[in-house]
Amino acid sequence: MSRTRTERLVNLVICLLSTRRFLTAAQVAATVPGYEHDPKDPRDHEAFQRKFERDKAELRELGVPLETGTASVFDVEPGYRIARRQYALPEIPLEPDEAAAVGIAARLWQHAGLAAAASSGLAKLRAAGVDVDPQATLGLEPMVTVDPAFAPLTTAARDRQEVAFDYRVPDRDEPSGRRLQPWGVVCWRGRWYVVGHDLDRAAARCFRLSRVVGAVRSVGRPGAYDPPVGVDLISYVARSSGPVERTGRATVLVAPGRAAGLRRWAVESTSGSTGDRLVLPYADPESLAGQLVGYGPDVRVLDPPEVREAVIQRLKETAARHDVVAGGAR
């Protein structure tokens, strides 16, 4: 399934979840991005109808409870909505590694333009006089953020436009300028990388997004280059990154009977009256912090300070984001 169709289906689900009324095909076409057409043009309208029928069939195959009906006895055209009670999922407990996978999906959601398109669609529904339930899609609003370089680099890769940015490597104090023809952005071992042709070194290179300093600047015109065909970006990043050297050691205090994943990972374990002390090997404090915060109050970092500070920073950022959402809801 193409990305464009995926975005259209997601926005269709959001639209049909956000109202208890049955929406006609015409209302869906006027609301959901991807269905724009001229209803007075027979060929254009027929193309929309075929597209809409395919999408409805796709949703039903995916198990989405799509209902057909009318808002009143005077309506001559059927409408559509999603049976919310049948569509809602029960509470799903996630292990930290599973939660991390959901976080990656949320990052892609937030920065793929879907959230903006969905908001635009709901605004159109309100403008058309359709009651919109603001609570219907709260579960679809991600709280996870990514590196600031993510959006401009994915856009540049899509538009095949050269970029320039400052990049810091661990063994140097000052960042250096880079010029790149980006081929794509991928996630590898919990970190985001851009892969492309480095113009200054005349060779393929990958760069970790968290090490990009300042703004990513577009250079030249779109469509200025053609990426190589069939290149496996993740394999390239894996070869360039090499094996992860877990030379660091972190000591954490774990509540009795909790955090089974960390216990399997630990190289040392000591039982005590207040909990169990585990020694965990790690390569990057920020990456380790991202895993530890998923266990909540069941895990407390004792040492080293760099890991403890990274966990505290993660918790502060999470609390700040929830404060913003709570303030908006109020």
Short mmCIF file of C-alpha atoms in Angstrom, two decimals:
data_model
loop_
_atom_site.label_atom_id
_atom_site.label_comp_id
_atom_site.label_asym_id
_atom_site.label_seq_id
_atom_site.Cartn_x
_atom_site.Cartn_y
_atom_site.Cartn_z
CA MET A 1 0.00 0.00 0.00
CA SER A 2 1.37 3.40 -0.96
CA ARG A 3 2.06 6.07 1.64
CA THR A 4 -0.56 8.37 0.03
CA ARG A 5 -3.27 5.72 0.31
CA THR A 6 -2.23 4.88 3.87
CA GLU A 7 -2.55 8.53 4.88
CA ARG A 8 -5.95 8.74 3.18
CA LEU A 9 -7.23 5.63 5.00
CA VAL A 10 -6.00 6.89 8.37
CA ASN A 11 -7.67 10.24 7.85
CA LEU A 12 -10.87 8.48 6.74
CA VAL A 13 -10.88 6.49 9.99
CA ILE A 14 -10.34 9.66 12.03
CA CYS A 15 -13.15 11.41 10.17
CA LEU A 16 -15.65 8.58 10.67
CA LEU A 17 -14.66 8.13 14.32
CA SER A 18 -15.07 11.81 15.13
CA THR A 19 -18.82 12.05 14.57
CA ARG A 20 -21.79 9.98 15.59
CA ARG A 21 -23.67 10.99 12.44
CA PHE A 22 -23.61 9.04 9.23
CA LEU A 23 -21.50 10.98 6.70
CA THR A 24 -22.39 10.80 3.04
CA ALA A 25 -19.80 10.17 0.36
CA ALA A 26 -20.02 13.85 -0.62
CA GLN A 27 -19.26 14.93 2.96
CA VAL A 28 -16.34 12.52 3.12
CA ALA A 29 -14.99 13.86 -0.19
CA ALA A 30 -15.19 17.43 1.10
CA THR A 31 -13.48 16.55 4.37
CA VAL A 32 -10.83 13.86 3.93
CA PRO A 33 -7.57 14.80 2.17
CA GLY A 34 -7.02 12.62 -0.88
CA TYR A 35 -10.61 12.58 -2.11
CA GLU A 36 -10.58 16.02 -3.76
CA HIS A 37 -12.40 15.99 -7.10
CA ASP A 38 -14.88 17.90 -9.23
CA PRO A 39 -18.33 16.34 -8.63
CA LYS A 40 -19.63 18.01 -11.80
CA ASP A 41 -17.08 16.18 -13.92
CA PRO A 42 -18.51 12.68 -14.58
CA ARG A 43 -15.12 11.04 -15.11
CA ASP A 44 -13.57 12.73 -12.08
CA HIS A 45 -16.55 11.80 -9.89
CA GLU A 46 -16.49 8.21 -11.14
CA ALA A 47 -12.79 7.97 -10.25
CA PHE A 48 -13.59 9.21 -6.72
CA GLN A 49 -16.36 6.64 -6.32
CA ARG A 50 -14.02 3.80 -7.34
CA LYS A 51 -11.37 5.04 -4.93
CA PHE A 52 -13.89 5.37 -2.09
CA GLU A 53 -15.30 1.87 -2.71
CA ARG A 54 -11.77 0.39 -2.64
CA ASP A 55 -10.99 2.17 0.60
CA LYS A 56 -14.22 1.02 2.26
CA ALA A 57 -13.46 -2.56 1.27
CA GLU A 58 -9.91 -2.19 2.60
CA LEU A 59 -11.13 -0.94 5.97
CA ARG A 60 -13.57 -3.81 6.31
CA GLU A 61 -10.83 -6.32 5.43
CA LEU A 62 -8.71 -4.75 8.18
CA GLY A 63 -11.50 -5.35 10.67
CA VAL A 64 -12.73 -1.76 10.96
CA PRO A 65 -16.48 -1.90 11.85
CA LEU A 66 -17.78 0.38 9.09
CA GLU A 67 -21.54 0.97 9.31
CA THR A 68 -23.90 2.16 6.59
CA GLY A 69 -27.10 4.05 7.36
CA THR A 70 -28.94 7.36 7.21
CA ALA A 71 -29.22 10.20 9.69
CA SER A 72 -33.00 10.50 9.20
CA VAL A 73 -35.86 8.96 7.25
CA PHE A 74 -35.73 11.92 4.85
CA ASP A 75 -32.18 11.15 3.67
CA VAL A 76 -32.04 9.49 0.29
CA GLU A 77 -28.25 8.97 0.19
CA PRO A 78 -26.65 6.47 2.61
CA GLY A 79 -23.92 7.58 4.95
CA TYR A 80 -21.04 5.93 6.77
CA ARG A 81 -19.57 5.88 10.27
CA ILE A 82 -17.43 3.61 12.44
CA ALA A 83 -19.02 1.74 15.34
CA ARG A 84 -16.85 3.16 18.09
CA ARG A 85 -17.64 0.55 20.75
CA GLN A 86 -16.67 -2.27 18.41
CA TYR A 87 -13.54 -0.44 17.25
CA ALA A 88 -12.17 0.52 20.68
CA LEU A 89 -9.42 -1.68 22.09
CA PRO A 90 -9.15 -2.77 25.72
CA GLU A 91 -6.20 -1.56 27.76
CA ILE A 92 -3.04 -3.20 26.41
CA PRO A 93 -0.06 -3.60 28.78
CA LEU A 94 3.24 -3.13 26.95
CA GLU A 95 6.75 -4.14 27.88
CA PRO A 96 9.33 -1.34 27.52
CA ASP A 97 10.68 -2.71 24.22
CA GLU A 98 7.13 -2.94 22.85
CA ALA A 99 6.40 0.58 24.03
CA ALA A 100 9.55 1.74 22.25
CA ALA A 101 8.26 0.25 18.99
CA VAL A 102 4.97 2.11 19.45
CA GLY A 103 7.01 5.26 20.10
CA ILE A 104 8.78 4.90 16.76
CA ALA A 105 5.42 4.58 15.01
CA ALA A 106 4.18 7.67 16.84
CA ARG A 107 7.24 9.61 15.69
CA LEU A 108 6.50 8.73 12.10
CA TRP A 109 2.85 9.67 12.58
CA GLN A 110 3.63 13.05 14.07
CA HIS A 111 6.08 14.07 11.39
CA ALA A 112 4.50 12.57 8.26
CA GLY A 113 1.91 15.33 7.90
CA LEU A 114 -0.93 13.08 9.06
CA ALA A 115 -1.74 15.04 12.19
CA ALA A 116 -2.02 18.31 10.27
CA ALA A 117 -4.22 16.72 7.59
CA ALA A 118 -6.46 15.16 10.23
CA SER A 119 -6.86 18.48 12.05
CA SER A 120 -7.77 20.16 8.76
CA GLY A 121 -10.38 17.49 8.06
CA LEU A 122 -12.01 17.89 11.47
CA ALA A 123 -12.10 21.65 11.02
CA LYS A 124 -13.97 21.13 7.73
CA LEU A 125 -16.48 18.89 9.49
CA ARG A 126 -17.16 21.57 12.10
CA ALA A 127 -17.52 24.21 9.39
CA ALA A 128 -20.11 22.02 7.66
CA GLY A 129 -22.18 21.89 10.84
CA VAL A 130 -21.26 18.32 11.79
CA ASP A 131 -20.84 17.72 15.52
CA VAL A 132 -17.30 16.50 16.20
CA ASP A 133 -16.41 14.56 19.33
CA PRO A 134 -13.05 15.97 20.57
CA GLN A 135 -12.45 12.84 22.67
CA ALA A 136 -12.88 10.36 19.82
CA THR A 137 -9.31 10.35 18.57
CA LEU A 138 -7.29 11.14 21.69
CA GLY A 139 -5.61 7.75 21.41
CA LEU A 140 -4.31 8.74 17.97
CA GLU A 141 -2.44 11.82 19.17
CA PRO A 142 1.22 10.96 19.82
CA MET A 143 3.22 12.48 22.64
CA VAL A 144 6.62 11.44 21.28
CA THR A 145 8.95 13.91 19.60
CA VAL A 146 11.98 13.31 17.40
CA ASP A 147 15.10 15.22 16.48
CA PRO A 148 14.44 18.64 14.90
CA ALA A 149 16.36 17.56 11.81
CA PHE A 150 13.87 14.77 11.07
CA ALA A 151 11.24 16.81 9.21
CA PRO A 152 13.56 18.88 6.95
CA LEU A 153 15.69 15.86 6.05
CA THR A 154 12.74 13.62 5.18
CA THR A 155 11.29 16.44 3.10
CA ALA A 156 14.61 16.97 1.31
CA ALA A 157 14.91 13.24 0.59
CA ARG A 158 11.39 13.20 -0.83
CA ASP A 159 12.01 16.28 -2.98
CA ARG A 160 15.57 15.20 -3.95
CA GLN A 161 16.98 18.52 -2.78
CA GLU A 162 20.49 19.06 -1.45
CA VAL A 163 20.91 20.20 2.16
CA ALA A 164 23.62 21.73 4.32
CA PHE A 165 23.97 21.39 8.10
CA ASP A 166 26.49 21.47 10.93
CA TYR A 167 27.41 18.11 12.41
CA ARG A 168 29.19 17.23 15.65
CA VAL A 169 31.17 14.01 16.08
CA PRO A 170 32.15 12.67 19.53
CA ASP A 171 35.91 13.20 19.20
CA ARG A 172 35.66 16.88 18.19
CA ASP A 173 34.56 19.89 20.20
CA GLU A 174 33.32 22.00 17.29
CA PRO A 175 30.80 20.90 14.64
CA SER A 176 31.79 20.85 10.99
CA GLY A 177 29.73 21.80 7.95
CA ARG A 178 28.32 19.07 5.72
CA ARG A 179 26.62 19.14 2.30
CA LEU A 180 24.46 16.17 1.50
CA GLN A 181 22.16 14.76 -1.17
CA PRO A 182 19.84 12.79 1.16
CA TRP A 183 18.47 9.44 -0.01
CA GLY A 184 16.32 8.69 3.02
CA VAL A 185 15.92 8.69 6.80
CA VAL A 186 15.81 5.40 8.75
CA CYS A 187 15.77 4.22 12.34
CA TRP A 188 18.48 1.86 13.55
CA ARG A 189 18.81 0.63 17.14
CA GLY A 190 16.57 3.37 18.46
CA ARG A 191 18.36 6.23 16.67
CA TRP A 192 17.49 8.11 13.48
CA TYR A 193 19.99 8.42 10.61
CA VAL A 194 20.02 10.13 7.24
CA VAL A 195 21.83 8.35 4.41
CA GLY A 196 22.98 10.11 1.27
CA HIS A 197 25.80 11.31 -0.94
CA ASP A 198 28.27 13.55 0.91
CA LEU A 199 29.23 16.23 -1.63
CA ASP A 200 32.42 17.28 0.17
CA ARG A 201 33.76 13.73 0.44
CA ALA A 202 32.26 12.49 -2.84
CA ALA A 203 31.04 9.31 -1.19
CA ALA A 204 28.02 7.79 0.51
CA ARG A 205 27.72 8.65 4.19
CA CYS A 206 25.20 8.35 7.04
CA PHE A 207 24.67 10.87 9.85
CA ARG A 208 22.92 10.49 13.18
CA LEU A 209 20.17 13.09 13.45
CA SER A 210 20.79 13.76 17.15
CA ARG A 211 24.27 15.08 16.22
CA VAL A 212 22.99 17.65 13.73
CA VAL A 213 23.56 21.10 15.22
CA GLY A 214 21.21 23.95 14.37
CA ALA A 215 18.92 24.15 11.37
CA VAL A 216 19.05 22.03 8.22
CA ARG A 217 19.29 24.37 5.22
CA SER A 218 17.93 23.52 1.77
CA VAL A 219 20.38 24.17 -1.06
CA GLY A 220 19.59 24.31 -4.76
CA ARG A 221 16.42 23.22 -6.49
CA PRO A 222 14.19 20.16 -5.96
CA GLY A 223 14.84 17.18 -8.24
CA ALA A 224 18.52 18.03 -8.54
CA TYR A 225 19.72 14.41 -8.22
CA ASP A 226 18.55 10.81 -8.46
CA PRO A 227 19.16 8.44 -5.52
CA PRO A 228 20.64 5.04 -6.36
CA VAL A 229 18.06 2.39 -7.18
CA GLY A 230 17.56 -0.48 -4.74
CA VAL A 231 19.91 0.75 -2.00
CA ASP A 232 19.17 -0.76 1.45
CA LEU A 233 19.48 2.22 3.78
CA ILE A 234 19.20 0.26 7.02
CA SER A 235 21.88 -2.21 5.94
CA TYR A 236 24.14 0.70 5.05
CA VAL A 237 23.64 2.28 8.49
CA ALA A 238 24.25 -1.07 10.18
CA ARG A 239 27.54 -1.53 8.32
CA SER A 240 28.65 2.03 9.03
CA SER A 241 27.72 1.95 12.71
CA GLY A 242 29.41 -1.33 13.45
CA PRO A 243 28.72 -3.37 16.58
CA VAL A 244 27.55 -1.54 19.68
CA GLU A 245 30.29 -1.53 22.33
CA ARG A 246 28.61 -1.64 25.74
CA THR A 247 31.56 -0.52 27.80
CA GLY A 248 29.54 1.46 30.36
CA ARG A 249 28.04 0.01 33.53
CA ALA A 250 24.92 1.36 35.24
CA THR A 251 23.61 0.31 38.65
CA VAL A 252 19.84 0.43 39.15
CA LEU A 253 17.56 -0.44 42.05
CA VAL A 254 14.61 -2.58 40.96
CA ALA A 255 11.44 -3.28 42.96
CA PRO A 256 11.06 -6.94 44.02
CA GLY A 257 9.52 -9.07 41.30
CA ARG A 258 9.46 -6.25 38.73
CA ALA A 259 11.36 -5.38 35.51
CA ALA A 260 11.94 -8.90 34.24
CA GLY A 261 13.47 -7.54 31.04
CA LEU A 262 16.20 -5.72 32.94
CA ARG A 263 16.91 -8.78 35.06
CA ARG A 264 17.60 -10.82 31.92
CA TRP A 265 19.89 -8.08 30.65
CA ALA A 266 21.86 -7.58 33.89
CA VAL A 267 25.39 -8.89 34.26
CA GLU A 268 25.22 -8.70 38.07
CA SER A 269 22.33 -8.93 40.54
CA THR A 270 22.29 -8.40 44.32
CA SER A 271 19.19 -8.78 46.49
CA GLY A 272 18.46 -6.33 49.30
CA SER A 273 15.73 -5.27 51.71
CA THR A 274 14.65 -2.30 49.54
CA GLY A 275 14.95 -4.07 46.21
CA ASP A 276 17.44 -5.71 43.86
CA ARG A 277 20.56 -3.99 42.57
CA LEU A 278 21.25 -4.73 38.92
CA VAL A 279 24.34 -3.86 36.91
CA LEU A 280 23.48 -3.14 33.28
CA PRO A 281 25.97 -2.79 30.40
CA TYR A 282 25.27 0.12 28.07
CA ALA A 283 26.80 2.06 25.19
CA ASP A 284 24.86 5.32 25.21
CA PRO A 285 23.31 6.93 28.34
CA GLU A 286 20.43 8.50 26.43
CA SER A 287 19.49 5.21 24.81
CA LEU A 288 19.62 3.43 28.17
CA ALA A 289 17.52 6.19 29.76
CA GLY A 290 14.87 5.73 27.10
CA GLN A 291 14.51 2.09 28.14
CA LEU A 292 14.61 2.69 31.88
CA VAL A 293 11.86 5.32 31.97
CA GLY A 294 9.47 2.75 30.51
CA TYR A 295 9.55 0.88 33.82
CA GLY A 296 8.32 3.92 35.77
CA PRO A 297 8.76 3.91 39.56
CA ASP A 298 9.84 0.26 39.59
CA VAL A 299 13.38 1.27 38.59
CA ARG A 300 15.67 3.91 40.12
CA VAL A 301 19.13 4.74 38.78
CA LEU A 302 21.88 4.78 41.39
CA ASP A 303 24.94 5.23 39.22
CA PRO A 304 26.51 6.71 37.08
CA PRO A 305 25.36 10.35 37.19
CA GLU A 306 25.18 10.63 33.37
CA VAL A 307 22.51 7.93 33.19
CA ARG A 308 20.61 9.30 36.18
CA GLU A 309 20.57 12.79 34.68
CA ALA A 310 19.45 11.42 31.30
CA VAL A 311 16.52 9.63 32.98
CA ILE A 312 15.56 12.77 34.92
CA GLN A 313 15.63 14.82 31.72
CA ARG A 314 13.42 12.28 29.92
CA LEU A 315 10.90 12.39 32.77
CA LYS A 316 10.88 16.20 32.79
CA GLU A 317 10.22 16.31 29.05
CA THR A 318 7.39 13.78 29.37
CA ALA A 319 5.82 15.71 32.25
CA ALA A 320 6.08 18.98 30.32
CA ARG A 321 4.35 17.51 27.27
CA HIS A 322 1.52 16.13 29.37
CA ASP A 323 1.13 19.50 31.11
CA VAL A 324 0.72 21.16 27.71
CA VAL A 325 -1.94 18.65 26.62
CA ALA A 326 -3.75 18.88 29.96
CA GLY A 327 -3.74 22.67 29.76
CA GLY A 328 -5.20 22.55 26.26
CA ALA A 329 -7.91 20.13 27.39
CA ARG A 330 -8.86 22.39 30.25
#
